[in-house]
Amino acid sequence: MELALVLPIFGIVLFALLEFTLLFYARADVVEASRIGARLATLPGVTQENVEQEVLKILPPQLGQGAVVKADLGENSGDLVMVAVSIPMTLASPNLLWPIGYDIKGQKLYSETRMIKE
Protein backbone atom coordinates (compact mmCIF):
# COMPACT_ATOMS: atom_id res chain seq x y z
CA MET A 1 0.00 0.00 0.00
CA GLU A 2 2.83 2.39 0.82
CA LEU A 3 4.43 1.73 -2.56
CA ALA A 4 1.18 2.56 -4.35
CA LEU A 5 1.02 5.91 -2.54
CA VAL A 6 4.68 6.88 -2.90
CA LEU A 7 5.46 5.62 -6.41
CA PRO A 8 3.51 8.32 -8.36
CA ILE A 9 5.09 11.10 -6.32
CA PHE A 10 8.53 9.58 -6.78
CA GLY A 11 7.91 9.30 -10.54
CA ILE A 12 6.91 12.97 -10.78
CA VAL A 13 10.04 14.01 -8.87
CA LEU A 14 12.24 11.95 -11.21
CA PHE A 15 10.55 13.37 -14.34
CA ALA A 16 10.94 16.90 -12.97
CA LEU A 17 14.61 16.31 -12.19
CA LEU A 18 15.25 15.00 -15.70
CA GLU A 19 13.35 17.80 -17.43
CA PHE A 20 14.91 20.64 -15.45
CA THR A 21 18.40 19.17 -15.84
CA LEU A 22 18.00 19.08 -19.62
CA LEU A 23 16.65 22.64 -19.62
CA PHE A 24 19.54 23.94 -17.49
CA TYR A 25 22.11 22.35 -19.81
CA ALA A 26 20.34 23.81 -22.85
CA ARG A 27 20.20 27.23 -21.19
CA ALA A 28 23.97 27.11 -20.64
CA ASP A 29 24.44 26.38 -24.36
CA VAL A 30 22.17 29.29 -25.33
CA VAL A 31 23.98 31.71 -22.99
CA GLU A 32 27.39 30.64 -24.32
CA ALA A 33 26.22 30.99 -27.93
CA SER A 34 24.94 34.53 -27.33
CA ARG A 35 28.20 35.52 -25.61
CA ILE A 36 30.35 34.18 -28.44
CA GLY A 37 28.09 35.85 -30.99
CA ALA A 38 28.37 39.17 -29.16
CA ARG A 39 32.17 38.89 -28.97
CA LEU A 40 32.26 38.34 -32.73
CA ALA A 41 29.84 41.22 -33.33
CA THR A 42 32.16 43.66 -31.55
CA LEU A 43 34.80 43.21 -34.26
CA PRO A 44 34.84 45.59 -37.24
CA GLY A 45 33.54 44.29 -40.58
CA VAL A 46 31.34 41.53 -39.16
CA THR A 47 27.90 41.00 -40.72
CA GLN A 48 24.63 39.65 -39.34
CA GLU A 49 25.19 36.41 -41.29
CA ASN A 50 28.63 35.92 -39.71
CA VAL A 51 27.16 36.26 -36.22
CA GLU A 52 24.29 33.88 -37.00
CA GLN A 53 26.63 31.25 -38.47
CA GLU A 54 28.91 31.44 -35.43
CA VAL A 55 25.98 31.11 -33.00
CA LEU A 56 24.59 28.10 -34.88
CA LYS A 57 28.06 26.52 -34.89
CA ILE A 58 28.21 26.73 -31.09
CA LEU A 59 24.71 25.35 -30.44
CA PRO A 60 24.16 21.58 -30.55
CA PRO A 61 22.36 20.47 -33.75
CA GLN A 62 19.07 19.69 -31.99
CA LEU A 63 18.94 23.24 -30.56
CA GLY A 64 20.28 24.96 -33.66
CA GLN A 65 17.43 23.80 -35.87
CA GLY A 66 14.92 26.03 -34.08
CA ALA A 67 17.19 28.87 -32.97
CA VAL A 68 16.30 32.47 -33.68
CA VAL A 69 19.29 34.81 -33.64
CA LYS A 70 18.87 38.58 -33.54
CA ALA A 71 21.87 40.86 -33.68
CA ASP A 72 22.06 44.63 -33.42
CA LEU A 73 25.48 45.55 -34.78
CA GLY A 74 26.70 49.02 -33.94
CA GLU A 75 27.95 51.28 -36.71
CA ASN A 76 30.89 52.95 -34.98
CA SER A 77 33.48 52.08 -32.38
CA GLY A 78 31.99 52.51 -28.91
CA ASP A 79 28.43 51.64 -30.00
CA LEU A 80 26.45 49.04 -28.13
CA VAL A 81 26.24 45.60 -29.77
CA MET A 82 23.47 43.17 -28.84
CA VAL A 83 23.06 39.50 -29.75
CA ALA A 84 19.94 37.58 -28.65
CA VAL A 85 19.41 33.84 -29.04
CA SER A 86 16.04 32.17 -28.51
CA ILE A 87 15.08 28.49 -28.80
CA PRO A 88 11.86 26.61 -28.01
CA MET A 89 12.06 24.63 -24.78
CA THR A 90 10.54 21.60 -26.50
CA LEU A 91 13.76 21.19 -28.52
CA ALA A 92 15.78 20.98 -25.31
CA SER A 93 13.61 18.65 -23.25
CA PRO A 94 10.64 16.34 -23.63
CA ASN A 95 7.44 17.74 -22.19
CA LEU A 96 7.27 15.27 -19.27
CA LEU A 97 5.31 17.25 -16.70
CA TRP A 98 2.26 18.30 -18.76
CA PRO A 99 -0.01 15.80 -16.94
CA ILE A 100 0.44 17.75 -13.70
CA GLY A 101 -0.01 21.18 -15.31
CA TYR A 102 3.56 22.23 -16.10
CA ASP A 103 3.63 22.61 -19.89
CA ILE A 104 6.70 23.88 -21.75
CA LYS A 105 4.99 24.17 -25.14
CA GLY A 106 5.25 27.72 -26.39
CA GLN A 107 7.98 28.58 -23.85
CA LYS A 108 11.44 29.68 -24.98
CA LEU A 109 14.96 29.69 -23.61
CA TYR A 110 16.33 33.19 -24.21
CA SER A 111 19.68 34.86 -23.72
CA GLU A 112 20.78 38.36 -24.65
CA THR A 113 24.33 39.67 -24.46
CA ARG A 114 25.40 43.27 -24.86
CA MET A 115 28.96 44.49 -25.47
CA ILE A 116 30.73 47.60 -26.75
CA LYS A 117 31.97 47.61 -30.36
CA GLU A 118 35.73 47.89 -30.82
PDB file of C-alpha atoms in Angstrom:
ATOM      1  CA  MET A   1       0.000   0.000   0.000  1.00  0.00           C
ATOM      2  CA  GLU A   2       2.828   2.392   0.817  1.00  0.00           C
ATOM      3  CA  LEU A   3       4.426   1.732  -2.555  1.00  0.00           C
ATOM      4  CA  ALA A   4       1.175   2.561  -4.348  1.00  0.00           C
ATOM      5  CA  LEU A   5       1.025   5.908  -2.539  1.00  0.00           C
ATOM      6  CA  VAL A   6       4.676   6.882  -2.898  1.00  0.00           C
ATOM      7  CA  LEU A   7       5.462   5.622  -6.415  1.00  0.00           C
ATOM      8  CA  PRO A   8       3.505   8.316  -8.362  1.00  0.00           C
ATOM      9  CA  ILE A   9       5.092  11.098  -6.320  1.00  0.00           C
ATOM     10  CA  PHE A  10       8.534   9.579  -6.782  1.00  0.00           C
ATOM     11  CA  GLY A  11       7.907   9.303 -10.538  1.00  0.00           C
ATOM     12  CA  ILE A  12       6.910  12.967 -10.778  1.00  0.00           C
ATOM     13  CA  VAL A  13      10.037  14.007  -8.875  1.00  0.00           C
ATOM     14  CA  LEU A  14      12.238  11.947 -11.215  1.00  0.00           C
ATOM     15  CA  PHE A  15      10.554  13.370 -14.335  1.00  0.00           C
ATOM     16  CA  ALA A  16      10.940  16.900 -12.965  1.00  0.00           C
ATOM     17  CA  LEU A  17      14.608  16.309 -12.188  1.00  0.00           C
ATOM     18  CA  LEU A  18      15.245  15.003 -15.699  1.00  0.00           C
ATOM     19  CA  GLU A  19      13.346  17.800 -17.430  1.00  0.00           C
ATOM     20  CA  PHE A  20      14.911  20.640 -15.453  1.00  0.00           C
ATOM     21  CA  THR A  21      18.400  19.168 -15.842  1.00  0.00           C
ATOM     22  CA  LEU A  22      17.996  19.080 -19.622  1.00  0.00           C
ATOM     23  CA  LEU A  23      16.651  22.642 -19.616  1.00  0.00           C
ATOM     24  CA  PHE A  24      19.541  23.939 -17.489  1.00  0.00           C
ATOM     25  CA  TYR A  25      22.106  22.347 -19.811  1.00  0.00           C
ATOM     26  CA  ALA A  26      20.343  23.806 -22.851  1.00  0.00           C
ATOM     27  CA  ARG A  27      20.199  27.229 -21.192  1.00  0.00           C
ATOM     28  CA  ALA A  28      23.968  27.108 -20.641  1.00  0.00           C
ATOM     29  CA  ASP A  29      24.441  26.382 -24.365  1.00  0.00           C
ATOM     30  CA  VAL A  30      22.167  29.292 -25.332  1.00  0.00           C
ATOM     31  CA  VAL A  31      23.985  31.712 -22.993  1.00  0.00           C
ATOM     32  CA  GLU A  32      27.386  30.644 -24.319  1.00  0.00           C
ATOM     33  CA  ALA A  33      26.220  30.994 -27.928  1.00  0.00           C
ATOM     34  CA  SER A  34      24.938  34.532 -27.328  1.00  0.00           C
ATOM     35  CA  ARG A  35      28.205  35.523 -25.611  1.00  0.00           C
ATOM     36  CA  ILE A  36      30.347  34.177 -28.436  1.00  0.00           C
ATOM     37  CA  GLY A  37      28.092  35.845 -30.994  1.00  0.00           C
ATOM     38  CA  ALA A  38      28.372  39.173 -29.159  1.00  0.00           C
ATOM     39  CA  ARG A  39      32.167  38.886 -28.973  1.00  0.00           C
ATOM     40  CA  LEU A  40      32.258  38.340 -32.729  1.00  0.00           C
ATOM     41  CA  ALA A  41      29.837  41.217 -33.326  1.00  0.00           C
ATOM     42  CA  THR A  42      32.161  43.660 -31.553  1.00  0.00           C
ATOM     43  CA  LEU A  43      34.798  43.213 -34.264  1.00  0.00           C
ATOM     44  CA  PRO A  44      34.840  45.590 -37.244  1.00  0.00           C
ATOM     45  CA  GLY A  45      33.539  44.292 -40.578  1.00  0.00           C
ATOM     46  CA  VAL A  46      31.344  41.527 -39.159  1.00  0.00           C
ATOM     47  CA  THR A  47      27.905  40.996 -40.717  1.00  0.00           C
ATOM     48  CA  GLN A  48      24.633  39.651 -39.342  1.00  0.00           C
ATOM     49  CA  GLU A  49      25.192  36.413 -41.288  1.00  0.00           C
ATOM     50  CA  ASN A  50      28.635  35.922 -39.707  1.00  0.00           C
ATOM     51  CA  VAL A  51      27.158  36.257 -36.224  1.00  0.00           C
ATOM     52  CA  GLU A  52      24.286  33.881 -36.999  1.00  0.00           C
ATOM     53  CA  GLN A  53      26.631  31.249 -38.471  1.00  0.00           C
ATOM     54  CA  GLU A  54      28.909  31.439 -35.425  1.00  0.00           C
ATOM     55  CA  VAL A  55      25.985  31.107 -32.995  1.00  0.00           C
ATOM     56  CA  LEU A  56      24.586  28.100 -34.880  1.00  0.00           C
ATOM     57  CA  LYS A  57      28.055  26.523 -34.895  1.00  0.00           C
ATOM     58  CA  ILE A  58      28.214  26.731 -31.087  1.00  0.00           C
ATOM     59  CA  LEU A  59      24.706  25.349 -30.438  1.00  0.00           C
ATOM     60  CA  PRO A  60      24.157  21.582 -30.553  1.00  0.00           C
ATOM     61  CA  PRO A  61      22.355  20.466 -33.754  1.00  0.00           C
ATOM     62  CA  GLN A  62      19.070  19.691 -31.985  1.00  0.00           C
ATOM     63  CA  LEU A  63      18.941  23.243 -30.560  1.00  0.00           C
ATOM     64  CA  GLY A  64      20.281  24.962 -33.659  1.00  0.00           C
ATOM     65  CA  GLN A  65      17.430  23.798 -35.873  1.00  0.00           C
ATOM     66  CA  GLY A  66      14.924  26.034 -34.078  1.00  0.00           C
ATOM     67  CA  ALA A  67      17.194  28.869 -32.969  1.00  0.00           C
ATOM     68  CA  VAL A  68      16.300  32.471 -33.676  1.00  0.00           C
ATOM     69  CA  VAL A  69      19.291  34.813 -33.641  1.00  0.00           C
ATOM     70  CA  LYS A  70      18.868  38.583 -33.538  1.00  0.00           C
ATOM     71  CA  ALA A  71      21.867  40.863 -33.677  1.00  0.00           C
ATOM     72  CA  ASP A  72      22.061  44.629 -33.423  1.00  0.00           C
ATOM     73  CA  LEU A  73      25.477  45.546 -34.779  1.00  0.00           C
ATOM     74  CA  GLY A  74      26.701  49.025 -33.941  1.00  0.00           C
ATOM     75  CA  GLU A  75      27.945  51.281 -36.710  1.00  0.00           C
ATOM     76  CA  ASN A  76      30.891  52.955 -34.983  1.00  0.00           C
ATOM     77  CA  SER A  77      33.476  52.084 -32.381  1.00  0.00           C
ATOM     78  CA  GLY A  78      31.990  52.508 -28.907  1.00  0.00           C
ATOM     79  CA  ASP A  79      28.430  51.639 -30.002  1.00  0.00           C
ATOM     80  CA  LEU A  80      26.447  49.037 -28.126  1.00  0.00           C
ATOM     81  CA  VAL A  81      26.240  45.599 -29.771  1.00  0.00           C
ATOM     82  CA  MET A  82      23.466  43.166 -28.838  1.00  0.00           C
ATOM     83  CA  VAL A  83      23.057  39.496 -29.745  1.00  0.00           C
ATOM     84  CA  ALA A  84      19.941  37.582 -28.645  1.00  0.00           C
ATOM     85  CA  VAL A  85      19.409  33.839 -29.038  1.00  0.00           C
ATOM     86  CA  SER A  86      16.036  32.170 -28.508  1.00  0.00           C
ATOM     87  CA  ILE A  87      15.083  28.485 -28.802  1.00  0.00           C
ATOM     88  CA  PRO A  88      11.860  26.612 -28.011  1.00  0.00           C
ATOM     89  CA  MET A  89      12.064  24.633 -24.777  1.00  0.00           C
ATOM     90  CA  THR A  90      10.539  21.603 -26.504  1.00  0.00           C
ATOM     91  CA  LEU A  91      13.762  21.192 -28.515  1.00  0.00           C
ATOM     92  CA  ALA A  92      15.779  20.979 -25.309  1.00  0.00           C
ATOM     93  CA  SER A  93      13.609  18.653 -23.253  1.00  0.00           C
ATOM     94  CA  PRO A  94      10.639  16.336 -23.626  1.00  0.00           C
ATOM     95  CA  ASN A  95       7.443  17.736 -22.191  1.00  0.00           C
ATOM     96  CA  LEU A  96       7.272  15.270 -19.272  1.00  0.00           C
ATOM     97  CA  LEU A  97       5.309  17.253 -16.705  1.00  0.00           C
ATOM     98  CA  TRP A  98       2.264  18.297 -18.765  1.00  0.00           C
ATOM     99  CA  PRO A  99      -0.009  15.802 -16.938  1.00  0.00           C
ATOM    100  CA  ILE A 100       0.443  17.755 -13.705  1.00  0.00           C
ATOM    101  CA  GLY A 101      -0.015  21.180 -15.311  1.00  0.00           C
ATOM    102  CA  TYR A 102       3.561  22.231 -16.101  1.00  0.00           C
ATOM    103  CA  ASP A 103       3.626  22.606 -19.885  1.00  0.00           C
ATOM    104  CA  ILE A 104       6.697  23.877 -21.748  1.00  0.00           C
ATOM    105  CA  LYS A 105       4.987  24.168 -25.141  1.00  0.00           C
ATOM    106  CA  GLY A 106       5.247  27.723 -26.386  1.00  0.00           C
ATOM    107  CA  GLN A 107       7.979  28.582 -23.852  1.00  0.00           C
ATOM    108  CA  LYS A 108      11.438  29.681 -24.981  1.00  0.00           C
ATOM    109  CA  LEU A 109      14.959  29.693 -23.614  1.00  0.00           C
ATOM    110  CA  TYR A 110      16.332  33.194 -24.214  1.00  0.00           C
ATOM    111  CA  SER A 111      19.685  34.858 -23.716  1.00  0.00           C
ATOM    112  CA  GLU A 112      20.778  38.360 -24.655  1.00  0.00           C
ATOM    113  CA  THR A 113      24.325  39.667 -24.463  1.00  0.00           C
ATOM    114  CA  ARG A 114      25.403  43.269 -24.861  1.00  0.00           C
ATOM    115  CA  MET A 115      28.956  44.489 -25.469  1.00  0.00           C
ATOM    116  CA  ILE A 116      30.725  47.598 -26.748  1.00  0.00           C
ATOM    117  CA  LYS A 117      31.968  47.611 -30.362  1.00  0.00           C
ATOM    118  CA  GLU A 118      35.725  47.891 -30.824  1.00  0.00           C
TER     119      GLU A 118
END
